[in-house]
PDB file of C-alpha atoms and ligand atoms in Angstrom:
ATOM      1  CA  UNK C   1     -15.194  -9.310-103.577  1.00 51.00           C
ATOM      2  CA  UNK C   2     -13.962 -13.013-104.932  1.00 67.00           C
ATOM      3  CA  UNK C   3     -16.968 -15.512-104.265  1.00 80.00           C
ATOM      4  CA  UNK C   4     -16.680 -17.764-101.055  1.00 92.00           C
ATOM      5  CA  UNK C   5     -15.235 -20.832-100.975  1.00 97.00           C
ATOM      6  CA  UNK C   6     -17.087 -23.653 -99.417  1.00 98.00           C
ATOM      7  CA  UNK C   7     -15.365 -27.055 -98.134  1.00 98.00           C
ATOM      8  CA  UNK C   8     -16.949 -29.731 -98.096  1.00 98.00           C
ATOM      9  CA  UNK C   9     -16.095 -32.567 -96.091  1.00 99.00           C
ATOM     10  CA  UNK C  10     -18.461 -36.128 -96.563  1.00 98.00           C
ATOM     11  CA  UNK C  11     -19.645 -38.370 -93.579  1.00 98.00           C
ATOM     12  CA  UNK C  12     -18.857 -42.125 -92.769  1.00 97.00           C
ATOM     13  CA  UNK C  13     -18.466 -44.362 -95.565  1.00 96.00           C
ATOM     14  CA  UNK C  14     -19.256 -41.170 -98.069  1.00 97.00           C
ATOM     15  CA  UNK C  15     -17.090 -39.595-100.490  1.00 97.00           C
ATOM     16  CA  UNK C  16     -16.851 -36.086-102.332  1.00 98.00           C
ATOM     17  CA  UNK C  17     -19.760 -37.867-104.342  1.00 97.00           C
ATOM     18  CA  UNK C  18     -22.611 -37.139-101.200  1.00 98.00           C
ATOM     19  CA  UNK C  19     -22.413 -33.233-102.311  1.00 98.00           C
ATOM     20  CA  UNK C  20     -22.968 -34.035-106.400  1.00 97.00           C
ATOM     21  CA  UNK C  21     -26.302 -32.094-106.448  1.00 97.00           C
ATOM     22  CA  UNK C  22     -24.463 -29.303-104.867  1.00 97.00           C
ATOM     23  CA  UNK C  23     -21.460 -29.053-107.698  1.00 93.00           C
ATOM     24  CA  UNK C  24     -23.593 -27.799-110.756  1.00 88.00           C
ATOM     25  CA  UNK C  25     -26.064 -25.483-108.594  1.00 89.00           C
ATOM     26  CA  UNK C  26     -23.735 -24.055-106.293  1.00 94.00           C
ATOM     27  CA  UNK C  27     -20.394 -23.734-108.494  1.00 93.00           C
ATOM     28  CA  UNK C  28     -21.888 -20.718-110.929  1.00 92.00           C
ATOM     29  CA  UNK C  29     -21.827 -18.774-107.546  1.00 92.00           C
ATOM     30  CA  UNK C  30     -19.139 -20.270-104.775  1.00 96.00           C
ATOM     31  CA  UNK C  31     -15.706 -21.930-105.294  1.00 96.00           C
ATOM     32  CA  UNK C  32     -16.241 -25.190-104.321  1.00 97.00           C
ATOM     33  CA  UNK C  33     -14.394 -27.863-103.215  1.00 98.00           C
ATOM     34  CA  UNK C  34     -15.183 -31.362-101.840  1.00 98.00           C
ATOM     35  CA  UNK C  35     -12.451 -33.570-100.403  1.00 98.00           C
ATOM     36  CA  UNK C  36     -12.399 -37.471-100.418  1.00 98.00           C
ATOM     37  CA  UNK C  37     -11.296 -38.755 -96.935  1.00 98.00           C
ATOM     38  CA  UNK C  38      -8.173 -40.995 -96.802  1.00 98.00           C
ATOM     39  CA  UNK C  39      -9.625 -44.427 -98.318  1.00 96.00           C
ATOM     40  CA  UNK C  40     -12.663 -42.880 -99.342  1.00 97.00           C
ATOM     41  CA  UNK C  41     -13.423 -42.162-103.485  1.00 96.00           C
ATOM     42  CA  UNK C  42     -10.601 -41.340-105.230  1.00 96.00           C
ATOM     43  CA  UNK C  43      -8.249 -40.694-102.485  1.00 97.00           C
ATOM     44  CA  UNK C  44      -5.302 -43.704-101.332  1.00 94.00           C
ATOM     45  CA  UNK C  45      -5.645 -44.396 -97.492  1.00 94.00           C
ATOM     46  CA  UNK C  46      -6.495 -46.767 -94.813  1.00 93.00           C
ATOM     47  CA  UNK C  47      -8.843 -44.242 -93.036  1.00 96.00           C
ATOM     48  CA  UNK C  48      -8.522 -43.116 -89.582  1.00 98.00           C
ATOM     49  CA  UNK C  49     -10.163 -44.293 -86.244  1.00 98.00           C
ATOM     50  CA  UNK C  50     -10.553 -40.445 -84.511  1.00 98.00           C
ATOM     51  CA  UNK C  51     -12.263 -37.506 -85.658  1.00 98.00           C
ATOM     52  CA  UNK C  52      -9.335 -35.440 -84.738  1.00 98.00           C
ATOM     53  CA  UNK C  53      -7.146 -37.525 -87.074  1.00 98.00           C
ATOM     54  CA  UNK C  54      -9.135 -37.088 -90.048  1.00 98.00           C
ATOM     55  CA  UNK C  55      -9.344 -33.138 -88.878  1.00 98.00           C
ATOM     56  CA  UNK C  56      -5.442 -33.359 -89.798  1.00 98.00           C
ATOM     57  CA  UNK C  57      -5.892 -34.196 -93.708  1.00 98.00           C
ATOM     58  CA  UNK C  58      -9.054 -31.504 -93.831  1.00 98.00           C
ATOM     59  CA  UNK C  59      -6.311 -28.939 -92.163  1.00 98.00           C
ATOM     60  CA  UNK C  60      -3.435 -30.246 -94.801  1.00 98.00           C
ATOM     61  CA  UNK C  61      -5.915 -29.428 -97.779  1.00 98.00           C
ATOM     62  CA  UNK C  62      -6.472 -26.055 -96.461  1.00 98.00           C
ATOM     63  CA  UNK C  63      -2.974 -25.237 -96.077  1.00 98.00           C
ATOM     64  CA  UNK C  64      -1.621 -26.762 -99.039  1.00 98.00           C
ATOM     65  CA  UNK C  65      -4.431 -24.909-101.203  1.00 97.00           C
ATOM     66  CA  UNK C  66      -3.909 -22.173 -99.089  1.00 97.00           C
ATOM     67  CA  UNK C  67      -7.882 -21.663 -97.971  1.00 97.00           C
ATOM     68  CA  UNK C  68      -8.442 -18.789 -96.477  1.00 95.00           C
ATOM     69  CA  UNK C  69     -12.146 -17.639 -94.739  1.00 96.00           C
ATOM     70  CA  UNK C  70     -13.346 -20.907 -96.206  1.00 98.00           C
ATOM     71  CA  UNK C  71     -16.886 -22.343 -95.188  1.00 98.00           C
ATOM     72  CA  UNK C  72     -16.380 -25.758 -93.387  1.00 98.00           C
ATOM     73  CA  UNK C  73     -19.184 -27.866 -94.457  1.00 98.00           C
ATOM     74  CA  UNK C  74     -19.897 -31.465 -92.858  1.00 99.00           C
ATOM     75  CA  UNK C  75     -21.974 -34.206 -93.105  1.00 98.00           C
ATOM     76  CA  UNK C  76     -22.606 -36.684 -90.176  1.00 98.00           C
ATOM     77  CA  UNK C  77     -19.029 -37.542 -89.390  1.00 98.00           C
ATOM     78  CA  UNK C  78     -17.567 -34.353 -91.699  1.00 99.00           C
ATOM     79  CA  UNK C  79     -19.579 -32.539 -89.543  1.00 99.00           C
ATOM     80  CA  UNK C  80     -17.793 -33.778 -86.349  1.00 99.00           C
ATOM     81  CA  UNK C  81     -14.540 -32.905 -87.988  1.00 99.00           C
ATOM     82  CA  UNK C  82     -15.692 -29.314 -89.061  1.00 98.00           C
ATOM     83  CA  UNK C  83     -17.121 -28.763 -85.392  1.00 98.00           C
ATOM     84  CA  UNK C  84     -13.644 -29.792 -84.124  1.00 98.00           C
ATOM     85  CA  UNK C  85     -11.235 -27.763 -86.552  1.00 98.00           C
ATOM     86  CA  UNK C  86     -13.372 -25.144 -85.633  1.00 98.00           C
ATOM     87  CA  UNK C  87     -12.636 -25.703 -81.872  1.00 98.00           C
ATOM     88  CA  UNK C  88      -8.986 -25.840 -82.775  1.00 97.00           C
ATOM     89  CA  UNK C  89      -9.133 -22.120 -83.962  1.00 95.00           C
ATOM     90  CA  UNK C  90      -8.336 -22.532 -87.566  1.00 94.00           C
ATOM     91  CA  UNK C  91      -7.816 -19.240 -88.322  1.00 95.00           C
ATOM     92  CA  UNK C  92      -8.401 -20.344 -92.185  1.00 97.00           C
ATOM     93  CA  UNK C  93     -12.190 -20.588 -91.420  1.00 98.00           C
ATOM     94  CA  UNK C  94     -14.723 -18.453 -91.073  1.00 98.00           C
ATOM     95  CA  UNK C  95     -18.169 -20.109 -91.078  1.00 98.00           C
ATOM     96  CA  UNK C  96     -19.161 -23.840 -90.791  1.00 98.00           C
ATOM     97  CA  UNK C  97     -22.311 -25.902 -92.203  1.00 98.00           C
ATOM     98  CA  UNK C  98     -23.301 -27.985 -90.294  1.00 99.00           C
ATOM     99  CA  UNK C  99     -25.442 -30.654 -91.760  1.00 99.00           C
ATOM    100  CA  UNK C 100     -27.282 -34.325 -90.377  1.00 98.00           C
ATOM    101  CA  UNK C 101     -24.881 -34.310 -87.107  1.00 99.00           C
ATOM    102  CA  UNK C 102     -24.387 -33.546 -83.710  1.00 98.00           C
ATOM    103  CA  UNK C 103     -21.940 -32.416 -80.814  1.00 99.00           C
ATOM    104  CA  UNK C 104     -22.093 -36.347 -79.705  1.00 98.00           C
ATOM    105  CA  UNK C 105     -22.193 -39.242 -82.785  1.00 98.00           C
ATOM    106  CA  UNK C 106     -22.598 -42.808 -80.851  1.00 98.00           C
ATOM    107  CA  UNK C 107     -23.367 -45.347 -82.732  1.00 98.00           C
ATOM    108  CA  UNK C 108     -25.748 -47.997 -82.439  1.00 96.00           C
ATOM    109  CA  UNK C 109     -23.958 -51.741 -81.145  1.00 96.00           C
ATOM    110  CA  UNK C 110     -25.582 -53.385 -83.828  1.00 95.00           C
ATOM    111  CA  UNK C 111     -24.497 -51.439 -86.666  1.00 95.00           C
ATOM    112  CA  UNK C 112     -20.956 -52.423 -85.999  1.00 97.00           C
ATOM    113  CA  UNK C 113     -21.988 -56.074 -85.989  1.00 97.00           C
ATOM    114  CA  UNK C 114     -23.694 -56.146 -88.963  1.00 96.00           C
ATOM    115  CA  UNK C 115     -20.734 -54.206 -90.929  1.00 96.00           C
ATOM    116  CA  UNK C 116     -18.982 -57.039 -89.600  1.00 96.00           C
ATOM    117  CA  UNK C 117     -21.005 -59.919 -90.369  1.00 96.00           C
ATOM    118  CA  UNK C 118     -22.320 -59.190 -93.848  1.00 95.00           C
ATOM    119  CA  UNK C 119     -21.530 -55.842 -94.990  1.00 94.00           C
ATOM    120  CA  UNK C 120     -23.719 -56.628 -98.368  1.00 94.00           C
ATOM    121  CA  UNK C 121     -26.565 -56.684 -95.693  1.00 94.00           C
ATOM    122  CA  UNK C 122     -24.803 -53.877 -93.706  1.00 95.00           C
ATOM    123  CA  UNK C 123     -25.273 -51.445 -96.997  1.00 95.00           C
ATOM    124  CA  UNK C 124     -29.006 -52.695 -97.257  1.00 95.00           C
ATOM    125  CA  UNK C 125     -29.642 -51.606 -94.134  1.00 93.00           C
ATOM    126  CA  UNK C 126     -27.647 -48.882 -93.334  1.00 92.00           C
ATOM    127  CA  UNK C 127     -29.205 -47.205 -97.109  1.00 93.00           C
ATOM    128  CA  UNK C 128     -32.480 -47.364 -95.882  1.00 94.00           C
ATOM    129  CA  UNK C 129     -31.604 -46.259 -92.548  1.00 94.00           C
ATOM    130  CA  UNK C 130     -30.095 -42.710 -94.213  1.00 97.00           C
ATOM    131  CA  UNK C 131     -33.520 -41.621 -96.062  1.00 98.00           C
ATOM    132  CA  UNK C 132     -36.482 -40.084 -95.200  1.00 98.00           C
ATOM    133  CA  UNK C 133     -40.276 -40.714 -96.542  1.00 97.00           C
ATOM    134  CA  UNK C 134     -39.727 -38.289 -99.841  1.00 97.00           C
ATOM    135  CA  UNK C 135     -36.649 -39.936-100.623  1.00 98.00           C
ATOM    136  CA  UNK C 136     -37.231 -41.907-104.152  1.00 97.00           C
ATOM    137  CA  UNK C 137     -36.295 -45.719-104.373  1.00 97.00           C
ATOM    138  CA  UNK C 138     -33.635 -44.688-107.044  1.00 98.00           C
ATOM    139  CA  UNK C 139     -32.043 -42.145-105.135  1.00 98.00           C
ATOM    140  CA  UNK C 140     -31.713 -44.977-102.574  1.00 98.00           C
ATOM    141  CA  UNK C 141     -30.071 -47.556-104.462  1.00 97.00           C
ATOM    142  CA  UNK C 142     -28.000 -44.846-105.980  1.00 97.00           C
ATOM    143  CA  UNK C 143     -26.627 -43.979-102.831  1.00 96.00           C
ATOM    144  CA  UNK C 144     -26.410 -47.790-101.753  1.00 96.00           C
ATOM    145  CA  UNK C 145     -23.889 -48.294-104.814  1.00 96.00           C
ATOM    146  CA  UNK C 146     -21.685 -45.357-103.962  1.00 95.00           C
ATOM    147  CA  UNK C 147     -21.829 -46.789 -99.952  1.00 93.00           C
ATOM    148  CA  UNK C 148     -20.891 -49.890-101.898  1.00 93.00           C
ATOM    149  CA  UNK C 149     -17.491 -48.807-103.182  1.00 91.00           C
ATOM    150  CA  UNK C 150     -15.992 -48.033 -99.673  1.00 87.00           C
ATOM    151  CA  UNK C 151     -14.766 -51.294 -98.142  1.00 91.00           C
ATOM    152  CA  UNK C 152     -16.345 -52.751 -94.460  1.00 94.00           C
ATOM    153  CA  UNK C 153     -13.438 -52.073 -92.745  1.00 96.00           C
ATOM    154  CA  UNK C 154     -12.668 -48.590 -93.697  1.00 97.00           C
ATOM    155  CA  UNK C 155     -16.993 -48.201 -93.062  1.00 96.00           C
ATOM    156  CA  UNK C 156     -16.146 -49.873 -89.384  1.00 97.00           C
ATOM    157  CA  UNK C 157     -13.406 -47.305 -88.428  1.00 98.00           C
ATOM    158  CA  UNK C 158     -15.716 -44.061 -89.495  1.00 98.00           C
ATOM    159  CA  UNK C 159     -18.238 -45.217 -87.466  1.00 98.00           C
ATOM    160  CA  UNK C 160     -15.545 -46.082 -84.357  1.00 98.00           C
ATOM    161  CA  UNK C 161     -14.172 -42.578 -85.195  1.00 98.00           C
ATOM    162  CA  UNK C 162     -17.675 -41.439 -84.736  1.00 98.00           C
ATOM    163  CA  UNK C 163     -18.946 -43.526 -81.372  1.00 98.00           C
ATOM    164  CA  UNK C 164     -15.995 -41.246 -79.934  1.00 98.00           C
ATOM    165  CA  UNK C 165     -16.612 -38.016 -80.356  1.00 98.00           C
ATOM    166  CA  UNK C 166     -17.749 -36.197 -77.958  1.00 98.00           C
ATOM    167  CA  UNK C 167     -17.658 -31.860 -78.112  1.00 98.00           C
ATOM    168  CA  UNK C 168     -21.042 -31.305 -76.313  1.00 98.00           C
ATOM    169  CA  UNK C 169     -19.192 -29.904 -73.164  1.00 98.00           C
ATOM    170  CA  UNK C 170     -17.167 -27.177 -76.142  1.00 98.00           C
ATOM    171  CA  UNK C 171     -19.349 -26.662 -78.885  1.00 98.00           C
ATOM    172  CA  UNK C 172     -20.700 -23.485 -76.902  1.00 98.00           C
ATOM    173  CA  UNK C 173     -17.102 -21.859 -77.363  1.00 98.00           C
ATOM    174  CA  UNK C 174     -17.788 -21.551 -81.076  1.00 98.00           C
ATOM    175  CA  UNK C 175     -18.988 -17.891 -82.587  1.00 97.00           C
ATOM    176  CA  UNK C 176     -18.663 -18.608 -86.206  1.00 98.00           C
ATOM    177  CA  UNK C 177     -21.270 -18.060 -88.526  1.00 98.00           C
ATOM    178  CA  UNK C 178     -22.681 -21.239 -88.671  1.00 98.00           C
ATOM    179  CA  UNK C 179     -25.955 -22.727 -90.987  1.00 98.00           C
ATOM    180  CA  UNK C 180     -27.147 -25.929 -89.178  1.00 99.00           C
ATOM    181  CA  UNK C 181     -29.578 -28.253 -91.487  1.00 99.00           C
ATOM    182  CA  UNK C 182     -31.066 -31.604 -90.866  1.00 98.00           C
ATOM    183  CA  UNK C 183     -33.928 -33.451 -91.862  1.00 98.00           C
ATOM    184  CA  UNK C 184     -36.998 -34.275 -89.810  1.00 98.00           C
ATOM    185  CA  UNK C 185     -36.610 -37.538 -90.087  1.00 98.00           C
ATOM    186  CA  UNK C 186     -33.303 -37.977 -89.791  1.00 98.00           C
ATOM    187  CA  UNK C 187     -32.881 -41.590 -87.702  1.00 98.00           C
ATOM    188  CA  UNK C 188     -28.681 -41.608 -87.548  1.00 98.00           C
ATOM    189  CA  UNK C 189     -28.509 -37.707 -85.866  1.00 98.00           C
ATOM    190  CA  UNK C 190     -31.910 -37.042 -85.136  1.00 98.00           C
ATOM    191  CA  UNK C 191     -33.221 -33.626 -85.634  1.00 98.00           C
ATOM    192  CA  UNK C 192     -32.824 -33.044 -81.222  1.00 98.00           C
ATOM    193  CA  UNK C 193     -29.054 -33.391 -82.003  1.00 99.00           C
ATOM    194  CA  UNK C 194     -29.140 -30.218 -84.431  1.00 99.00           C
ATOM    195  CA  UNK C 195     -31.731 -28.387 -81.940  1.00 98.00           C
ATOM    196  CA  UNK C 196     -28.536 -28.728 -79.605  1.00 99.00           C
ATOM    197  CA  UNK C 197     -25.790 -26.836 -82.116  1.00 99.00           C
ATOM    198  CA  UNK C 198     -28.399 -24.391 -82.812  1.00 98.00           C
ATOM    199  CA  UNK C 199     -29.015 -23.714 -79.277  1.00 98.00           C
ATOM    200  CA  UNK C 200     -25.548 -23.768 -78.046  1.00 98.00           C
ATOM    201  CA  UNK C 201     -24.284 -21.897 -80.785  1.00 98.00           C
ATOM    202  CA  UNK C 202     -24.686 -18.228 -80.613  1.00 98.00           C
ATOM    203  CA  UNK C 203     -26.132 -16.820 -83.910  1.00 95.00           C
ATOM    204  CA  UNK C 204     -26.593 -20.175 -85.563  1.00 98.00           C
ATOM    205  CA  UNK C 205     -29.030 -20.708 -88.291  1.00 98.00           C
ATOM    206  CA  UNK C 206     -30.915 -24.009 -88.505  1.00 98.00           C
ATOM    207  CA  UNK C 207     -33.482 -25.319 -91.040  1.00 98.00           C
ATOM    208  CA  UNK C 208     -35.402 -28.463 -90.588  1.00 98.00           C
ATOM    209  CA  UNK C 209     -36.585 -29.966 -93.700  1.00 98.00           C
ATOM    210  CA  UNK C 210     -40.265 -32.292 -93.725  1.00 98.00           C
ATOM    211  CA  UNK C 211     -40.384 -35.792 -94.746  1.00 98.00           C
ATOM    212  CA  UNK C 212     -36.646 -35.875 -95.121  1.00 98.00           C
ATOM    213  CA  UNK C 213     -33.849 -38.023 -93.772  1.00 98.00           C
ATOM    214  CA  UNK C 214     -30.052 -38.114 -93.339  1.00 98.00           C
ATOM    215  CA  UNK C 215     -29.435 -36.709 -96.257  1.00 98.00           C
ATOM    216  CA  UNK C 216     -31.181 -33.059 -97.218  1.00 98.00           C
ATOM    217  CA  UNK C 217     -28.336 -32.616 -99.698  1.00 98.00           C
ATOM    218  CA  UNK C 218     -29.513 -34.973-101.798  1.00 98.00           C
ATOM    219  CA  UNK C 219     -33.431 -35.698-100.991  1.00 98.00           C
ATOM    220  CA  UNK C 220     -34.176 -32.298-101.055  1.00 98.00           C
ATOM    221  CA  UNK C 221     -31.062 -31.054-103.007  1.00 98.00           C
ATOM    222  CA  UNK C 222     -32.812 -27.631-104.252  1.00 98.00           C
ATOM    223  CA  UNK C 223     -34.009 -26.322-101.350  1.00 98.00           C
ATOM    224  CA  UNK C 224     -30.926 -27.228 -99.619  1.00 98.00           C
ATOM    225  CA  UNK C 225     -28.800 -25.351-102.479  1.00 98.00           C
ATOM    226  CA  UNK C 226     -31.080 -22.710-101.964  1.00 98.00           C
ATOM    227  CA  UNK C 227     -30.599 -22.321 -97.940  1.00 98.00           C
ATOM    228  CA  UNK C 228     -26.867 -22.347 -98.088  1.00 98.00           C
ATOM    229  CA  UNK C 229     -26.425 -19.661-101.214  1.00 97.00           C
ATOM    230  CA  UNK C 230     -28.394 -17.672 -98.936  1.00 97.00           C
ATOM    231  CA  UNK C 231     -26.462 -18.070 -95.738  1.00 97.00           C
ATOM    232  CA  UNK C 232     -23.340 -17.782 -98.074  1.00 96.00           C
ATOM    233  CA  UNK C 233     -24.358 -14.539 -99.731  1.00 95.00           C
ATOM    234  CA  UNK C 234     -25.122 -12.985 -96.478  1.00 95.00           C
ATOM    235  CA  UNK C 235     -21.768 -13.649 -95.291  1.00 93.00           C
TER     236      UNK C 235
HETATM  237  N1  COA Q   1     -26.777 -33.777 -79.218  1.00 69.59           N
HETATM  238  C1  COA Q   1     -27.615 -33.632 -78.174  1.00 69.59           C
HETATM  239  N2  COA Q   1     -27.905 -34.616 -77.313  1.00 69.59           N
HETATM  240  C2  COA Q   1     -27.312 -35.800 -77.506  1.00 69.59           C
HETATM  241  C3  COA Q   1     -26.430 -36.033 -78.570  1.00 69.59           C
HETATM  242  C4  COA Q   1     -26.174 -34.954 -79.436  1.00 69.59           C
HETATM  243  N3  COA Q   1     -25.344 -35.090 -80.453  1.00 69.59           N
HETATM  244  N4  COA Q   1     -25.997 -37.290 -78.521  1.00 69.59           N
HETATM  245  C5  COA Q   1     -26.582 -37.856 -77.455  1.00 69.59           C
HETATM  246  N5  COA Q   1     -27.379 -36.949 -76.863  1.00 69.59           N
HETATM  247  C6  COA Q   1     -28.183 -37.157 -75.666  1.00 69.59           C
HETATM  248  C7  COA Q   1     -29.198 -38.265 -75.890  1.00 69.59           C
HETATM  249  O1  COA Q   1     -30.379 -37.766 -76.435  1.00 69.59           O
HETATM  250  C8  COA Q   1     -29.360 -38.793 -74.490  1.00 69.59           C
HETATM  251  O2  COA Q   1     -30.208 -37.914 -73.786  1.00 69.59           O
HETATM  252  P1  COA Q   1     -31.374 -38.480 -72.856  1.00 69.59           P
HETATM  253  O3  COA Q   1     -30.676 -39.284 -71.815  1.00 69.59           O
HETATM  254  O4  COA Q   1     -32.041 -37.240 -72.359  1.00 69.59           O
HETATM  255  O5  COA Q   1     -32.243 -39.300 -73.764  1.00 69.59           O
HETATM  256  C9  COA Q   1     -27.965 -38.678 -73.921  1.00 69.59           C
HETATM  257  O6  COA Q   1     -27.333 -37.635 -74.648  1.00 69.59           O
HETATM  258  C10 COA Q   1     -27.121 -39.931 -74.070  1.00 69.59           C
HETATM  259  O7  COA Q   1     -27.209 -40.384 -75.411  1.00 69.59           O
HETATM  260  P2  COA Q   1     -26.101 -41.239 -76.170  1.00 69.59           P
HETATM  261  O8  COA Q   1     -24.801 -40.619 -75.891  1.00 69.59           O
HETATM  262  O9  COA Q   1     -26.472 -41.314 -77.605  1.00 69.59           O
HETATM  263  O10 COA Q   1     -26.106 -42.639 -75.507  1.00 69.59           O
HETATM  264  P3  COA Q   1     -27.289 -43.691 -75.414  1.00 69.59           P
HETATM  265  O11 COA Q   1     -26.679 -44.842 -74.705  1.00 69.59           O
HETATM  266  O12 COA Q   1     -28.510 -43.072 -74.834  1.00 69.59           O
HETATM  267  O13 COA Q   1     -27.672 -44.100 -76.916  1.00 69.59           O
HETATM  268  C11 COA Q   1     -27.392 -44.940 -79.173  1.00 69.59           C
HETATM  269  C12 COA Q   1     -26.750 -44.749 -77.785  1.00 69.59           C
HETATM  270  C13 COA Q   1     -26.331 -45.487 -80.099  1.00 69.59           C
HETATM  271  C14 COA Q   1     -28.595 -45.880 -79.061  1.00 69.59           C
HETATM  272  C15 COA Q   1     -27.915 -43.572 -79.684  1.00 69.59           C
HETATM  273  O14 COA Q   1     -26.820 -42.670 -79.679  1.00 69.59           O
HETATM  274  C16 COA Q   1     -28.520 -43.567 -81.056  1.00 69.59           C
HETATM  275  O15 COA Q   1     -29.658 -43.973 -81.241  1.00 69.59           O
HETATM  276  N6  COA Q   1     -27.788 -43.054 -82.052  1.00 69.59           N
HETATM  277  C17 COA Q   1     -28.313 -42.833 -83.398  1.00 69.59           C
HETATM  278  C18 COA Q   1     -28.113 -43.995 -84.323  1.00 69.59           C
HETATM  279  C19 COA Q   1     -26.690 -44.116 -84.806  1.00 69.59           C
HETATM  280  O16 COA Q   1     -26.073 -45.152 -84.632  1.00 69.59           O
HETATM  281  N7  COA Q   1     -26.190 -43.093 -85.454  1.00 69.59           N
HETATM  282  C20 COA Q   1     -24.859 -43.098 -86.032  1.00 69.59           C
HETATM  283  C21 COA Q   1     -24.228 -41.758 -85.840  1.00 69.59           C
HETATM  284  S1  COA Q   1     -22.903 -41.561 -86.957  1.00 69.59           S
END
């Protein structure tokens, strides 16, 4: 049997970058692929206001790579978009991952204003907003120089793209496979916003991870490595 392909798909102001602790551990065993959103990393762009248009480039990839039973993984935003191309019926995939995000992604009024005002200050605050109390103060600064290299405005439309999505009402429609994980501590899609998926979700898996933030890929990279090659060997 070949080995599964997962899809990764990075959250606002992230590129294929967020998943680089997942690339050496996870590659000996699982194809794996991690896309850069229009105006995001490497790829050319202006970025897109709407979850469901950003669904359209994750759709394009699969079809011009021609995925088939791929794994949809998303973080924060990518999450939104994997939850809706899975409400589309995709028939290219057959299990999502499902990780810091929720059904329903508002975003707080003041962290569009400060994006706005300063978005040096914006990053400051925003970077320590995403990590938890294990989170070391070089993975944070690391993280605030990747958050760096996005520009305010395309920052400002992921999180407008986010404030409007809204699938709590159709999330329950979905019987894929799916592996929720979040951290405890999450502040931007706290941990009650997983506890939703997982309950309206038939089969889900979810795994809550101590002292840990908004991002369990990276703070607690092998343990999260560890959760999904399980939940992709059981497939
Ligand atoms: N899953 C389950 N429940 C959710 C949810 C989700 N994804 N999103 C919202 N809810 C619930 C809330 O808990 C709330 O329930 P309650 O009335 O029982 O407390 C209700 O739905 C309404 O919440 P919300 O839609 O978020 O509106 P709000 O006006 O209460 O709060 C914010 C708005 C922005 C303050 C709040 O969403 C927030 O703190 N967000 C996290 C911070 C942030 O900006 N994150 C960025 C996400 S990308």
């Amino acid at each position: 049997m070949s080995a599964a392909t997962l899809l990764l798909v990075h959250g606002a102001g992230g590129s294929h970058l967020t998943w680089r602790r997942q690339f050496d551990k996870l590659s000996d065993k699982f194809r794996i692929i991690a896309i850069d959103l229009p105006g995001h990393g490497r790829s050319e762009g202006g970025g897109e206001v709407t979850v469901p248009a950003y669904c359209r480039h994750v759709l394009d990839l699969m079809e011009s790579l021609d995925l088939r039973n791929v794994v949809l993984g998303g973080h924060s935003m990518g999450g939104a978009i994997a939850l809706e191309i899975a409400l589309m019926g995709s028939s290219r995939v057959g299990a999502l991952l499902l990780v810091g995000t929720g059904a329903r992604l508002r975003v707080l009024p003041a962290i569009f204003s400060i994006i706005r005002e300063d978005f040096v200050v914006a990053i400051e605050g925003v970077g320590n907003f995403m990590f938890g109390s294990g989170a070391s103060g070089d993975l944070i600064n690391e993280e605030k120089q990747l958050l760096a290299k996005n520009s305010g405005d395309i920052m400002l439309k992921d999180f407008t793209a986010c404030d409007s999505f809204d699938a709590k009402d159709r999330v329950g429609s979905i019987s894929l496979p799916t592996l929720i994980v979040c951290g405890k501590e999450d502040r931007l899609t706290p941990s009650k916003y997983s506890e939703f998926l997982h309950e309206k979700i038939a089969g889900s898996e979810a795994v809550f991870f101590d002292e840990c933030g908004h991002m369990p890929m990276l703070e607690q990279s092998d343990k999260f490595n560890n959760c999904v090659s399980s939940f992709l060997l059981k497939l």
